[in-house]
Amino acid sequence: MMKDLFARLNPLRADAPAAIDGAALDRRLAALAQAADLGEGRLAPAAVEQARVVADRAQARRGLSEQLTVVAFAGSTGAGKSTLFNSIVGAEVAKAGVLRPTTSEPLAAIWQENPETVALLQWLGVTRWHVVDDGAAALADLVLIDLPDHDSTHSEHRAYVDHFVERVDLMVWVLDPQKYADALVHEQYLRRFSRHDDVTVVVLNQVDRLTVAEAQQCLSHLRRLVAEDGLSDAVVLATSNRSGEGLEGLAERILSAVTGRRTALARSAADVATAADNLARAAQDPGTPVAGSRPADVEHLTDALTEAAGAPVIAAAIEKSSRHKAVQAVGWPPLKWLARLRKDPVAQLRLERPGVDPRLVRSSLPSNDPVARARANTAVMEYADKASAGAPQAWVQSARAVADRASAALTDHLDQAVTRAPLVPTRNPRWWGAFGVLQWALFALAVAGGVWLLALAALAYLQFPVAQAPTVEGFPVPTLLIIVGLLGGIVLAGFGRVLARTSASRAARAAREALRTEVALVAEREIAAPVAADLATVDQFRDALRTAQGG
Ligand SMILES: Nc1nc2c(ncn2[C@@H]2O[C@H](COP(=O)(O)OP(=O)(O)OP(=O)(O)O)[C@@H](O)[C@H]2O)c(=O)[nH]1
Ligand SMILES: [Mg+2]
């Protein structure tokens, strides 16, 4: 029967099931392996593991003869797999019967027994095979397998199906009019292989038991179900072993799979694409562009870290210290010593350590305190979330993990930024010197006036004839000297205070800027750069998946 069936067919009419060659499959396999590597630690381990298993299996199939095409009949018990197998082989090779289930082990039919065929059978796990010797040269490269039922009461039958469904090149699902809509075959098998249109055939067998109208109805319902399973391009045929209907169509499909010599490649390509789909699903990729490192976000992060590094405390200390020193410099000379009694807040914070390696010292700053640390962490996490916006969920998580790891050492880095930054002004404002000189001059005037008056009083007391002190507008000059000296000193001190306040807030601003410059380097190096490096792999992952999916 086999000979008759295939003799009528013209193998040249047979098209290759998919336009894929070995080099293209190798590229897709490499892309899948790369995507799995990039997913490692980011995606659910099962998805990564599954991708690797698929890649390994496809690689193993690549190493076996791709000239040979493995076609298997699977389906529910009693659907007629073994009978169909015999019809195709053209001999009673497989046992078919009324006792359910009949077939309990896979059985292969081969048309040439050579080392390649045997190696392939061994890899498939087939232990029983029949060598057909009917001279059908067109089928020399076919390995046909009859499987046990997938819906068996015997669990090992289902285990066989699960094993073979992952390995054979072309799956032929044989269903019968009673059970073709069973959820089991659709949900547990066909749906899982929605990428496998090219290498899946669904057969509605035993149509001789239906009227022509019923057969039409069943077939179109089955076509709909198969399309809903995602296999809209899969071939769906009606057959009967009794009437012979549809057997030629099935034989033709099998022949085209064999002569096209692309079925093994197409099957592996479909597996690779499915594994890539699963990786994409595991990554929860919205497919939107990744925000990445945006200058405004880095600025925002830098601001937050500058605050966390203690900018408010430092600025306040610098301001206070600057005012304090200004008062010392321009204050009224007799009272200067009072200012010296107060402690310099800059010294208290240990901000001034000329010539000391900043890596070796710690400041006594609030970056060490838990609130500042928490604030820095929040800012870092916010940054990671902003940068990873649009990325697959798996990368949103990994960017957070990268940022979290970076945060651990952040306190130290911020503290070093504080010690590195030139916070304390190295030079005092010039006007301090001028004011100081002026203060001393005014004080000297007052002292001179006082001494002059005392001298006059002493001379008068000692009854010396004393000339009147010179006057200006009726005021004696020594008295004027005292008044001008004292008043001038007080006014100058007051004026100095006002100026000191302005220059102190300038010094505070400069300190804040200097700190921010150092913190910006920390933010870039410790946070933005590692997060960006992590997110750079999103494009690689997406490209790899696209390649693996055949896009
Ligand atoms: N009417 C009709 N009966 C068929 C057809 N194909 C097979 N049968 C009969 O259906 C019964 C089961 O056939 P098998 O080929 O053993 O079925 P199977 O799918 O291999 O069953 P298991 O090995 O148990 O999974 C047998 O009695 C066959 O003669 C068909 O096209 N039409
Ligand atoms: Mg059987």
Coordinates of C-alpha atoms and ligand atoms in Angstrom, one line a residue:
M1 CA 0.0 0.0 0.0
M2 CA 2.9 2.3 0.9
K3 CA 4.4 2.0 -2.5
D4 CA 1.0 2.7 -4.1
L5 CA 0.4 5.6 -1.9
F6 CA 3.7 7.3 -2.5
A7 CA 4.1 6.2 -6.1
R8 CA 1.4 8.5 -7.2
L9 CA 3.0 11.5 -5.5
N10 CA 5.6 13.8 -7.1
P11 CA 8.2 14.6 -4.6
L12 CA 9.2 17.7 -6.6
R13 CA 5.9 19.2 -5.8
A14 CA 6.8 19.0 -2.1
D15 CA 7.9 22.3 -0.6
A16 CA 10.3 22.7 2.2
P17 CA 8.3 23.5 5.4
A18 CA 10.4 26.5 6.3
A19 CA 13.0 28.5 4.6
I20 CA 15.7 28.1 7.2
D21 CA 19.2 26.8 6.8
G22 CA 21.8 25.5 9.2
A23 CA 23.6 28.8 9.4
A24 CA 20.4 30.7 10.3
L25 CA 19.6 28.2 12.9
D26 CA 23.1 28.4 14.4
R27 CA 22.7 32.2 14.6
R28 CA 19.3 31.8 16.4
L29 CA 20.8 29.2 18.7
A30 CA 23.7 31.5 19.6
A31 CA 21.2 34.3 20.2
L32 CA 19.1 32.1 22.5
A33 CA 22.2 31.2 24.5
Q34 CA 23.1 34.8 24.8
A35 CA 19.6 35.8 25.9
A36 CA 19.8 33.0 28.5
D37 CA 23.1 34.3 29.8
L38 CA 21.8 37.8 30.0
G39 CA 18.7 36.5 31.8
E40 CA 20.8 34.6 34.3
G41 CA 20.2 36.1 37.8
R42 CA 17.5 38.3 36.4
L43 CA 14.8 36.0 35.2
A44 CA 13.0 33.0 36.8
P45 CA 15.7 30.3 36.8
A46 CA 13.2 27.8 35.3
A47 CA 12.9 30.0 32.1
V48 CA 16.6 30.3 31.8
E49 CA 17.2 26.6 32.4
Q50 CA 14.5 25.7 29.8
A51 CA 16.1 27.9 27.2
R52 CA 19.4 26.2 27.8
V53 CA 17.8 22.7 27.6
V54 CA 16.2 23.7 24.3
A55 CA 19.5 25.1 23.0
D56 CA 21.3 22.0 24.0
R57 CA 18.7 19.7 22.4
A58 CA 18.7 21.6 19.2
Q59 CA 22.5 21.5 19.2
A60 CA 22.3 17.7 19.7
R61 CA 19.8 17.3 16.8
R62 CA 22.2 19.5 14.7
G63 CA 24.9 16.9 15.4
L64 CA 22.8 14.1 14.1
S65 CA 21.8 13.5 10.5
E66 CA 19.6 16.4 9.2
Q67 CA 19.0 14.4 6.0
L68 CA 16.8 12.2 8.0
T69 CA 13.3 13.4 9.0
V70 CA 11.6 12.0 12.1
V71 CA 7.8 11.9 11.9
A72 CA 5.7 10.6 14.8
F73 CA 2.0 9.7 15.2
A74 CA 0.6 10.8 18.6
G75 CA -2.9 11.1 19.9
S76 CA -5.6 9.6 22.1
T77 CA -6.1 5.9 22.5
G78 CA -8.0 4.1 19.8
A79 CA -7.8 7.1 17.4
G80 CA -6.1 4.8 14.9
K81 CA -2.4 5.8 15.2
S82 CA -1.1 2.3 14.7
T83 CA -3.5 1.6 11.9
L84 CA -2.5 4.8 10.2
F85 CA 1.1 3.9 10.7
N86 CA 0.5 0.6 9.0
S87 CA -1.3 2.3 6.2
I88 CA 1.6 4.6 5.6
V89 CA 4.2 1.9 5.9
G90 CA 2.1 -0.4 3.7
A91 CA 2.4 -3.4 6.0
E92 CA 1.1 -4.7 9.3
V93 CA 4.1 -3.6 11.3
A94 CA 2.4 -2.1 14.3
K95 CA -0.1 -3.9 16.4
A96 CA -3.5 -2.3 16.1
G97 CA -6.5 -3.6 18.0
V98 CA -9.7 -3.1 20.0
L99 CA -8.1 -3.6 23.4
R100 CA -7.3 -0.2 24.9
P101 CA -4.6 0.9 25.0
T102 CA -2.9 -1.3 22.4
T103 CA 0.5 0.4 21.8
S104 CA 2.6 0.5 25.0
E105 CA 6.0 1.4 23.5
P106 CA 7.2 3.5 20.6
L107 CA 7.9 1.6 17.4
A108 CA 9.8 3.0 14.5
A109 CA 9.8 2.2 10.8
I110 CA 12.9 3.0 8.8
W111 CA 13.8 2.6 5.2
Q112 CA 17.5 2.2 5.6
E113 CA 19.4 0.9 8.6
N114 CA 22.8 2.7 8.7
P115 CA 24.9 4.2 11.5
E116 CA 23.3 7.6 11.1
T117 CA 19.8 6.2 11.4
V118 CA 20.7 4.1 14.4
A119 CA 22.4 7.0 16.1
L120 CA 19.3 9.1 15.6
L121 CA 17.0 6.4 16.9
Q122 CA 19.2 6.0 20.0
W123 CA 19.1 9.8 20.6
L124 CA 15.3 9.7 20.2
G125 CA 15.1 6.8 22.7
V126 CA 13.6 4.3 20.3
T127 CA 14.5 0.7 21.1
R128 CA 12.3 -1.1 18.6
W129 CA 12.3 -0.5 14.9
H130 CA 11.3 -2.2 11.7
V131 CA 13.3 -1.9 8.5
V132 CA 10.9 -1.5 5.6
D133 CA 12.3 -2.9 2.4
D134 CA 9.9 -1.8 -0.3
G135 CA 12.3 0.0 -2.6
A136 CA 10.7 3.4 -2.0
A137 CA 13.8 5.5 -2.5
A138 CA 11.9 8.7 -1.8
L139 CA 11.4 7.5 1.8
A140 CA 14.9 6.5 2.4
D141 CA 15.3 9.5 4.8
L142 CA 12.1 8.9 6.7
V143 CA 12.0 7.7 10.3
L144 CA 8.3 7.1 11.2
I145 CA 7.3 6.5 14.8
D146 CA 4.1 5.1 16.3
L147 CA 3.6 6.3 19.8
P148 CA 1.5 5.1 22.7
D149 CA -1.6 7.2 23.6
H150 CA -1.1 10.6 25.4
D151 CA -4.3 10.3 27.4
S152 CA -3.5 6.9 28.8
T153 CA -4.4 5.4 32.1
H154 CA -0.7 4.2 32.0
S155 CA 1.4 7.1 33.1
E156 CA 4.5 5.7 31.2
H157 CA 2.6 6.1 28.0
R158 CA 2.2 9.8 28.6
A159 CA 5.8 10.0 29.6
Y160 CA 6.8 8.5 26.2
V161 CA 4.7 11.1 24.4
D162 CA 6.1 14.0 26.5
H163 CA 9.6 12.8 25.7
F164 CA 9.0 12.4 21.9
V165 CA 7.0 15.5 21.5
E166 CA 10.1 17.5 22.3
R167 CA 12.4 15.6 19.9
V168 CA 10.7 14.5 16.7
D169 CA 10.9 16.7 13.6
L170 CA 7.2 16.5 12.5
M171 CA 4.4 15.8 14.9
V172 CA 1.2 14.2 13.5
W173 CA -1.6 14.4 16.0
V174 CA -4.2 11.7 15.2
L175 CA -7.6 12.5 16.7
D176 CA -10.9 10.8 16.2
P177 CA -14.5 12.2 15.9
Q178 CA -15.3 11.5 19.6
K179 CA -12.3 13.0 21.2
Y180 CA -10.9 15.6 18.8
A181 CA -12.0 18.5 21.0
D182 CA -10.6 17.0 24.3
A183 CA -9.1 19.8 26.3
L184 CA -6.0 17.6 27.1
V185 CA -4.5 17.5 23.6
H186 CA -5.3 21.2 22.9
E187 CA -4.2 22.7 26.3
Q188 CA -1.3 20.4 27.2
Y189 CA 0.2 19.8 23.8
L190 CA -1.0 21.8 20.8
R191 CA -1.1 25.2 22.6
R192 CA 2.5 24.7 23.9
F193 CA 3.7 24.4 20.3
S194 CA 2.0 27.3 18.8
R195 CA 5.2 28.3 17.0
H196 CA 5.3 24.8 15.3
D197 CA 2.7 25.3 12.5
D198 CA 5.3 24.2 9.9
V199 CA 6.1 21.0 11.7
T200 CA 2.6 20.0 13.0
V201 CA -0.1 18.0 11.2
V202 CA -3.5 17.4 12.8
V203 CA -5.5 14.5 11.5
L204 CA -9.2 13.8 12.0
N205 CA -9.2 10.0 11.5
Q206 CA -12.1 7.6 11.2
V207 CA -14.1 10.0 9.1
D208 CA -15.7 7.0 7.5
R209 CA -17.9 6.8 10.7
L210 CA -19.4 10.2 9.8
T211 CA -21.7 11.4 7.1
V212 CA -20.1 13.7 4.6
A213 CA -21.8 16.7 6.2
E214 CA -20.8 15.6 9.7
A215 CA -17.2 15.1 8.6
Q216 CA -17.2 18.6 7.1
Q217 CA -18.6 20.1 10.3
C218 CA -16.1 18.2 12.5
L219 CA -13.2 19.2 10.3
S220 CA -14.0 22.9 10.3
H221 CA -14.6 22.8 14.1
L222 CA -11.2 21.1 14.5
R223 CA -9.6 23.7 12.2
R224 CA -11.0 26.4 14.4
L225 CA -9.8 24.8 17.6
V226 CA -6.3 24.3 16.1
A227 CA -6.2 27.9 15.0
E228 CA -7.3 28.9 18.6
D229 CA -4.4 26.9 19.9
G230 CA -2.2 29.3 17.9
L231 CA -1.4 26.9 15.0
S232 CA -3.3 28.7 12.3
D233 CA -1.0 27.5 9.5
A234 CA -0.8 23.9 10.6
V235 CA -2.1 21.3 8.1
V236 CA -5.4 19.8 9.3
L237 CA -6.6 16.7 7.4
A238 CA -9.5 14.2 7.5
T239 CA -8.5 10.6 7.0
S240 CA -9.9 7.1 7.1
N241 CA -8.0 3.8 7.2
R242 CA -11.2 2.1 6.0
S243 CA -12.0 4.2 2.9
G244 CA -8.5 5.5 2.3
E245 CA -9.8 9.0 2.3
G246 CA -7.1 11.6 3.0
L247 CA -4.3 9.1 3.2
E248 CA -2.7 10.5 0.0
G249 CA -2.8 14.1 1.5
L250 CA -1.1 12.8 4.6
A251 CA 1.5 10.9 2.6
E252 CA 2.1 14.0 0.6
R253 CA 2.7 16.1 3.6
I254 CA 5.1 13.5 5.1
L255 CA 6.9 13.2 1.8
S256 CA 7.4 17.0 1.5
A257 CA 8.8 17.0 5.0
V258 CA 11.3 14.3 4.1
T259 CA 12.4 15.6 0.7
G260 CA 12.6 19.2 1.8
R261 CA 15.3 18.2 4.3
R262 CA 14.5 21.3 6.3
T263 CA 12.1 19.8 8.8
A264 CA 14.6 19.1 11.5
L265 CA 15.9 22.6 11.2
A266 CA 12.4 24.1 11.2
R267 CA 11.5 22.2 14.3
S268 CA 14.6 23.3 16.1
A269 CA 13.9 26.9 15.0
A270 CA 10.4 26.7 16.3
D271 CA 11.7 25.4 19.6
V272 CA 14.3 28.2 19.8
A273 CA 11.5 30.8 19.1
T274 CA 9.3 29.3 21.8
A275 CA 12.1 29.4 24.3
A276 CA 12.8 33.0 23.4
D277 CA 9.0 33.8 23.8
N278 CA 9.2 32.2 27.3
L279 CA 12.3 34.3 28.2
A280 CA 10.5 37.4 26.9
R281 CA 7.5 36.5 29.1
A282 CA 9.7 35.8 32.1
A283 CA 11.4 39.2 31.6
Q284 CA 8.0 40.9 31.5
D285 CA 9.1 43.2 28.8
P286 CA 6.7 46.1 27.9
G287 CA 8.8 46.6 24.8
T288 CA 9.1 50.3 25.4
P289 CA 12.3 52.4 25.2
V290 CA 14.4 52.4 28.3
A291 CA 14.7 55.9 29.9
G292 CA 18.4 55.3 30.8
S293 CA 20.7 57.9 32.4
R294 CA 19.0 61.3 31.9
P295 CA 21.0 64.4 32.9
A296 CA 18.0 65.8 34.8
D297 CA 17.7 62.6 36.9
V298 CA 21.4 62.5 37.6
E299 CA 21.2 66.2 38.7
H300 CA 18.3 65.3 41.0
L301 CA 20.3 62.4 42.5
T302 CA 23.3 64.6 42.9
D303 CA 21.2 67.2 44.8
A304 CA 19.8 64.5 47.1
L305 CA 23.2 63.0 47.7
T306 CA 24.7 66.4 48.4
E307 CA 22.1 67.0 51.1
A308 CA 22.7 63.5 52.4
A309 CA 26.4 64.2 52.5
G310 CA 25.7 66.9 55.0
A311 CA 25.5 70.0 52.8
P312 CA 23.1 71.9 55.2
V313 CA 25.3 71.3 58.2
I314 CA 28.5 72.1 56.4
A315 CA 27.1 75.2 54.8
A316 CA 25.8 76.4 58.2
A317 CA 29.2 75.7 59.8
I318 CA 31.1 77.5 57.0
E319 CA 28.8 80.5 57.3
K320 CA 29.1 80.6 61.1
S321 CA 32.8 80.2 61.0
S322 CA 33.2 82.8 58.3
R323 CA 31.2 85.3 60.3
H324 CA 33.1 84.5 63.4
K325 CA 36.4 85.0 61.7
A326 CA 35.2 88.2 60.1
V327 CA 34.2 89.6 63.5
Q328 CA 37.6 88.7 64.8
A329 CA 39.3 90.5 61.9
V330 CA 37.2 93.6 61.7
G331 CA 35.8 93.9 65.3
W332 CA 36.6 96.6 67.7
P333 CA 40.2 95.8 68.8
P334 CA 39.6 95.8 72.6
L335 CA 36.7 93.2 72.2
K336 CA 38.4 90.9 69.7
W337 CA 39.5 88.5 72.3
L338 CA 35.9 87.8 73.2
A339 CA 35.3 86.3 69.7
R340 CA 38.3 84.1 70.2
L341 CA 36.7 82.4 73.1
R342 CA 34.0 80.8 70.9
K343 CA 34.7 77.5 69.2
D344 CA 35.1 77.5 65.4
P345 CA 32.3 75.2 64.1
V346 CA 34.5 74.2 61.1
A347 CA 37.1 73.0 63.4
Q348 CA 34.5 71.1 65.3
L349 CA 33.4 69.3 62.2
R350 CA 37.0 68.5 61.4
L351 CA 36.6 69.9 57.9
E352 CA 40.0 71.5 57.8
R353 CA 42.8 69.0 57.4
P354 CA 45.4 70.4 54.9
G355 CA 47.7 67.8 53.3
V356 CA 45.8 64.8 54.7
D357 CA 44.8 62.0 52.3
P358 CA 41.0 62.1 52.3
R359 CA 40.8 58.3 52.0
L360 CA 42.4 58.0 55.4
V361 CA 40.2 60.3 57.4
R362 CA 36.6 60.5 58.3
S363 CA 34.7 63.7 58.9
S364 CA 32.3 64.0 61.8
L365 CA 29.4 64.5 59.4
P366 CA 25.8 63.6 59.1
S367 CA 26.4 61.3 56.1
N368 CA 27.2 58.8 58.9
D369 CA 23.9 59.2 60.5
P370 CA 21.1 56.7 59.7
V371 CA 18.5 59.3 58.6
A372 CA 21.0 60.7 56.0
R373 CA 21.8 57.2 54.9
A374 CA 18.1 56.3 54.5
R375 CA 17.6 59.5 52.5
A376 CA 20.5 58.7 50.3
N377 CA 19.2 55.2 49.7
T378 CA 15.8 56.5 48.8
A379 CA 17.3 58.9 46.3
V380 CA 19.4 56.1 44.8
M381 CA 16.4 53.8 44.5
E382 CA 14.3 56.5 42.9
Y383 CA 17.1 57.1 40.4
A384 CA 17.3 53.4 39.6
D385 CA 13.5 53.3 39.0
K386 CA 13.6 56.4 36.8
A387 CA 16.6 55.1 34.7
S388 CA 15.0 51.6 34.3
A389 CA 11.6 53.0 33.3
G390 CA 10.4 51.2 30.1
A391 CA 12.8 48.3 30.6
P392 CA 11.6 44.7 31.2
Q393 CA 10.4 44.2 34.8
A394 CA 13.4 41.8 35.3
W395 CA 15.8 44.7 34.5
V396 CA 13.8 47.1 36.7
Q397 CA 14.5 44.7 39.6
S398 CA 18.2 44.2 38.6
A399 CA 18.8 48.0 38.3
R400 CA 17.4 48.2 41.9
A401 CA 19.7 45.4 43.0
V402 CA 22.7 47.1 41.4
A403 CA 21.8 50.4 43.0
D404 CA 21.2 48.7 46.3
R405 CA 24.7 47.1 46.2
A406 CA 26.2 50.5 45.3
S407 CA 24.3 52.1 48.2
A408 CA 26.1 49.9 50.7
A409 CA 29.4 51.8 50.2
L410 CA 27.8 55.1 49.5
T411 CA 28.3 56.6 53.0
D412 CA 32.1 56.1 52.8
H413 CA 32.2 57.6 49.3
L414 CA 30.1 60.6 50.4
D415 CA 32.4 61.1 53.4
Q416 CA 35.4 61.0 51.1
A417 CA 33.7 63.5 48.8
V418 CA 33.3 65.8 51.9
T419 CA 37.0 65.5 52.8
R420 CA 38.1 66.0 49.2
A421 CA 36.0 69.0 48.5
P422 CA 37.7 72.4 49.1
L423 CA 35.0 73.6 51.6
V424 CA 36.9 76.1 53.7
P425 CA 38.0 79.3 51.9
T426 CA 41.8 79.3 51.7
R427 CA 42.0 83.1 51.7
N428 CA 40.2 85.7 53.8
P429 CA 38.4 88.4 52.0
R430 CA 40.7 91.4 51.3
W431 CA 38.4 93.9 53.0
W432 CA 39.0 92.2 56.3
G433 CA 42.6 93.4 56.2
A434 CA 41.6 96.9 55.3
F435 CA 39.0 97.0 58.0
G436 CA 41.4 95.7 60.5
V437 CA 44.0 98.3 59.7
L438 CA 41.3 101.0 59.9
Q439 CA 40.0 99.7 63.2
W440 CA 43.5 99.8 64.7
A441 CA 43.9 103.3 63.3
L442 CA 40.7 104.5 64.8
F443 CA 41.6 102.9 68.1
A444 CA 44.9 104.6 67.9
L445 CA 43.1 107.9 67.4
A446 CA 41.0 107.3 70.4
V447 CA 44.0 106.3 72.5
A448 CA 45.9 109.4 71.2
G449 CA 43.0 111.6 72.2
G450 CA 42.8 110.0 75.6
V451 CA 46.6 110.3 76.2
W452 CA 46.5 113.9 75.1
L453 CA 43.6 114.7 77.5
L454 CA 45.4 112.8 80.3
A455 CA 48.6 114.7 79.6
L456 CA 46.7 118.0 79.7
A457 CA 45.0 117.0 83.0
A458 CA 48.2 115.9 84.5
L459 CA 50.0 119.1 83.5
A460 CA 47.1 121.2 84.9
Y461 CA 47.2 119.2 88.1
L462 CA 50.8 119.9 88.4
Q463 CA 50.0 123.6 88.0
F464 CA 51.9 123.9 84.7
P465 CA 50.6 126.7 82.5
V466 CA 48.7 124.7 79.9
A467 CA 47.8 126.1 76.6
Q468 CA 44.3 125.4 75.4
A469 CA 44.0 122.4 73.2
P470 CA 43.3 123.3 69.7
T471 CA 39.6 123.2 68.7
V472 CA 37.6 122.5 65.6
E473 CA 34.3 124.2 65.4
G474 CA 34.5 124.8 69.1
F475 CA 35.3 121.1 70.0
P476 CA 38.7 120.4 71.5
V477 CA 40.7 118.1 69.2
P478 CA 41.7 115.4 71.8
T479 CA 38.1 115.0 72.7
L480 CA 37.2 114.9 69.1
L481 CA 39.9 112.3 68.6
I482 CA 38.4 110.1 71.3
I483 CA 34.8 110.5 69.9
V484 CA 35.8 109.9 66.3
G485 CA 38.1 107.0 67.3
L486 CA 35.4 105.3 69.4
L487 CA 32.4 106.1 67.3
G488 CA 34.3 105.3 64.1
G489 CA 35.4 101.9 65.6
I490 CA 31.8 101.0 66.6
V491 CA 30.3 102.1 63.3
L492 CA 33.1 100.3 61.4
A493 CA 32.5 97.1 63.5
G494 CA 28.7 97.3 62.8
F495 CA 29.4 97.9 59.1
G496 CA 31.9 95.0 59.1
R497 CA 29.2 92.7 60.6
V498 CA 26.9 93.5 57.8
L499 CA 29.6 92.8 55.2
A500 CA 30.6 89.7 57.1
R501 CA 27.1 88.3 56.8
T502 CA 27.2 88.7 53.0
S503 CA 30.6 87.2 52.6
A504 CA 29.7 84.4 55.0
S505 CA 26.7 83.4 53.0
R506 CA 28.9 83.5 49.8
A507 CA 31.4 81.2 51.5
A508 CA 28.6 78.9 52.5
R509 CA 27.3 78.8 48.9
A510 CA 30.8 78.2 47.6
A511 CA 31.3 75.3 50.0
R512 CA 28.0 73.8 48.9
E513 CA 29.0 74.1 45.3
A514 CA 32.4 72.5 46.0
L515 CA 30.7 69.6 47.8
R516 CA 28.2 69.2 45.0
T517 CA 31.0 69.0 42.5
E518 CA 32.6 66.1 44.4
V519 CA 29.3 64.4 45.1
A520 CA 28.4 64.6 41.4
L521 CA 31.5 62.5 40.7
V522 CA 30.4 59.9 43.3
A523 CA 26.9 59.8 41.9
E524 CA 28.2 59.3 38.4
R525 CA 30.8 56.7 39.2
E526 CA 29.0 54.8 42.0
I527 CA 25.4 54.9 40.9
A528 CA 24.7 56.2 37.4
A529 CA 27.5 54.3 35.6
P530 CA 26.7 50.8 37.1
V531 CA 23.0 51.3 36.6
A532 CA 23.6 52.3 33.0
A533 CA 25.9 49.4 32.4
D534 CA 23.2 47.0 33.7
L535 CA 20.5 48.6 31.5
A536 CA 22.7 48.5 28.5
T537 CA 22.1 44.8 28.4
V538 CA 18.4 45.3 27.8
D539 CA 19.1 46.1 24.1
Q540 CA 21.4 43.1 23.8
F541 CA 18.7 40.9 25.4
R542 CA 16.0 42.3 23.1
D543 CA 18.1 41.9 20.0
A544 CA 19.1 38.4 21.0
L545 CA 15.4 37.5 21.5
R546 CA 14.4 39.0 18.2
T547 CA 17.1 37.0 16.4
A548 CA 16.1 33.8 18.3
Q549 CA 12.5 34.4 17.4
G550 CA 13.5 34.6 13.8
G551 CA 12.7 38.3 13.5
Ligands
LIG1 N1 -13.8 2.9 11.3 C1 -12.6 3.1 11.5 N2 -11.9 2.4 12.4 C2 -10.5 2.6 12.5 C3 -9.9 3.5 11.7 N3 -8.6 3.5 12.1 C4 -8.4 2.6 13.1 N4 -9.6 2.0 13.3 C5 -9.9 1.0 14.4 O1 -9.8 1.6 15.6 C6 -9.2 0.7 16.6 C7 -8.0 1.3 17.2 O2 -7.0 1.4 16.3 P1 -5.5 1.5 16.7 O3 -4.7 1.8 15.4 O4 -5.0 0.4 17.5 O5 -5.5 2.8 17.6 P2 -4.3 3.5 18.3 O6 -4.5 4.9 18.2 O7 -3.0 2.9 17.9 O8 -4.6 3.1 19.8 P3 -3.6 2.9 21.0 O9 -2.4 2.2 20.5 O10 -4.3 2.2 22.1 O11 -3.2 4.3 21.4 C8 -8.9 -0.6 15.8 O12 -9.9 -1.5 15.9 C9 -8.9 -0.1 14.3 O13 -9.3 -1.1 13.4 C10 -10.6 4.2 10.8 O14 -10.1 5.1 10.0 N5 -12.0 4.0 10.7
MG2 MG -1.5 2.1 18.8

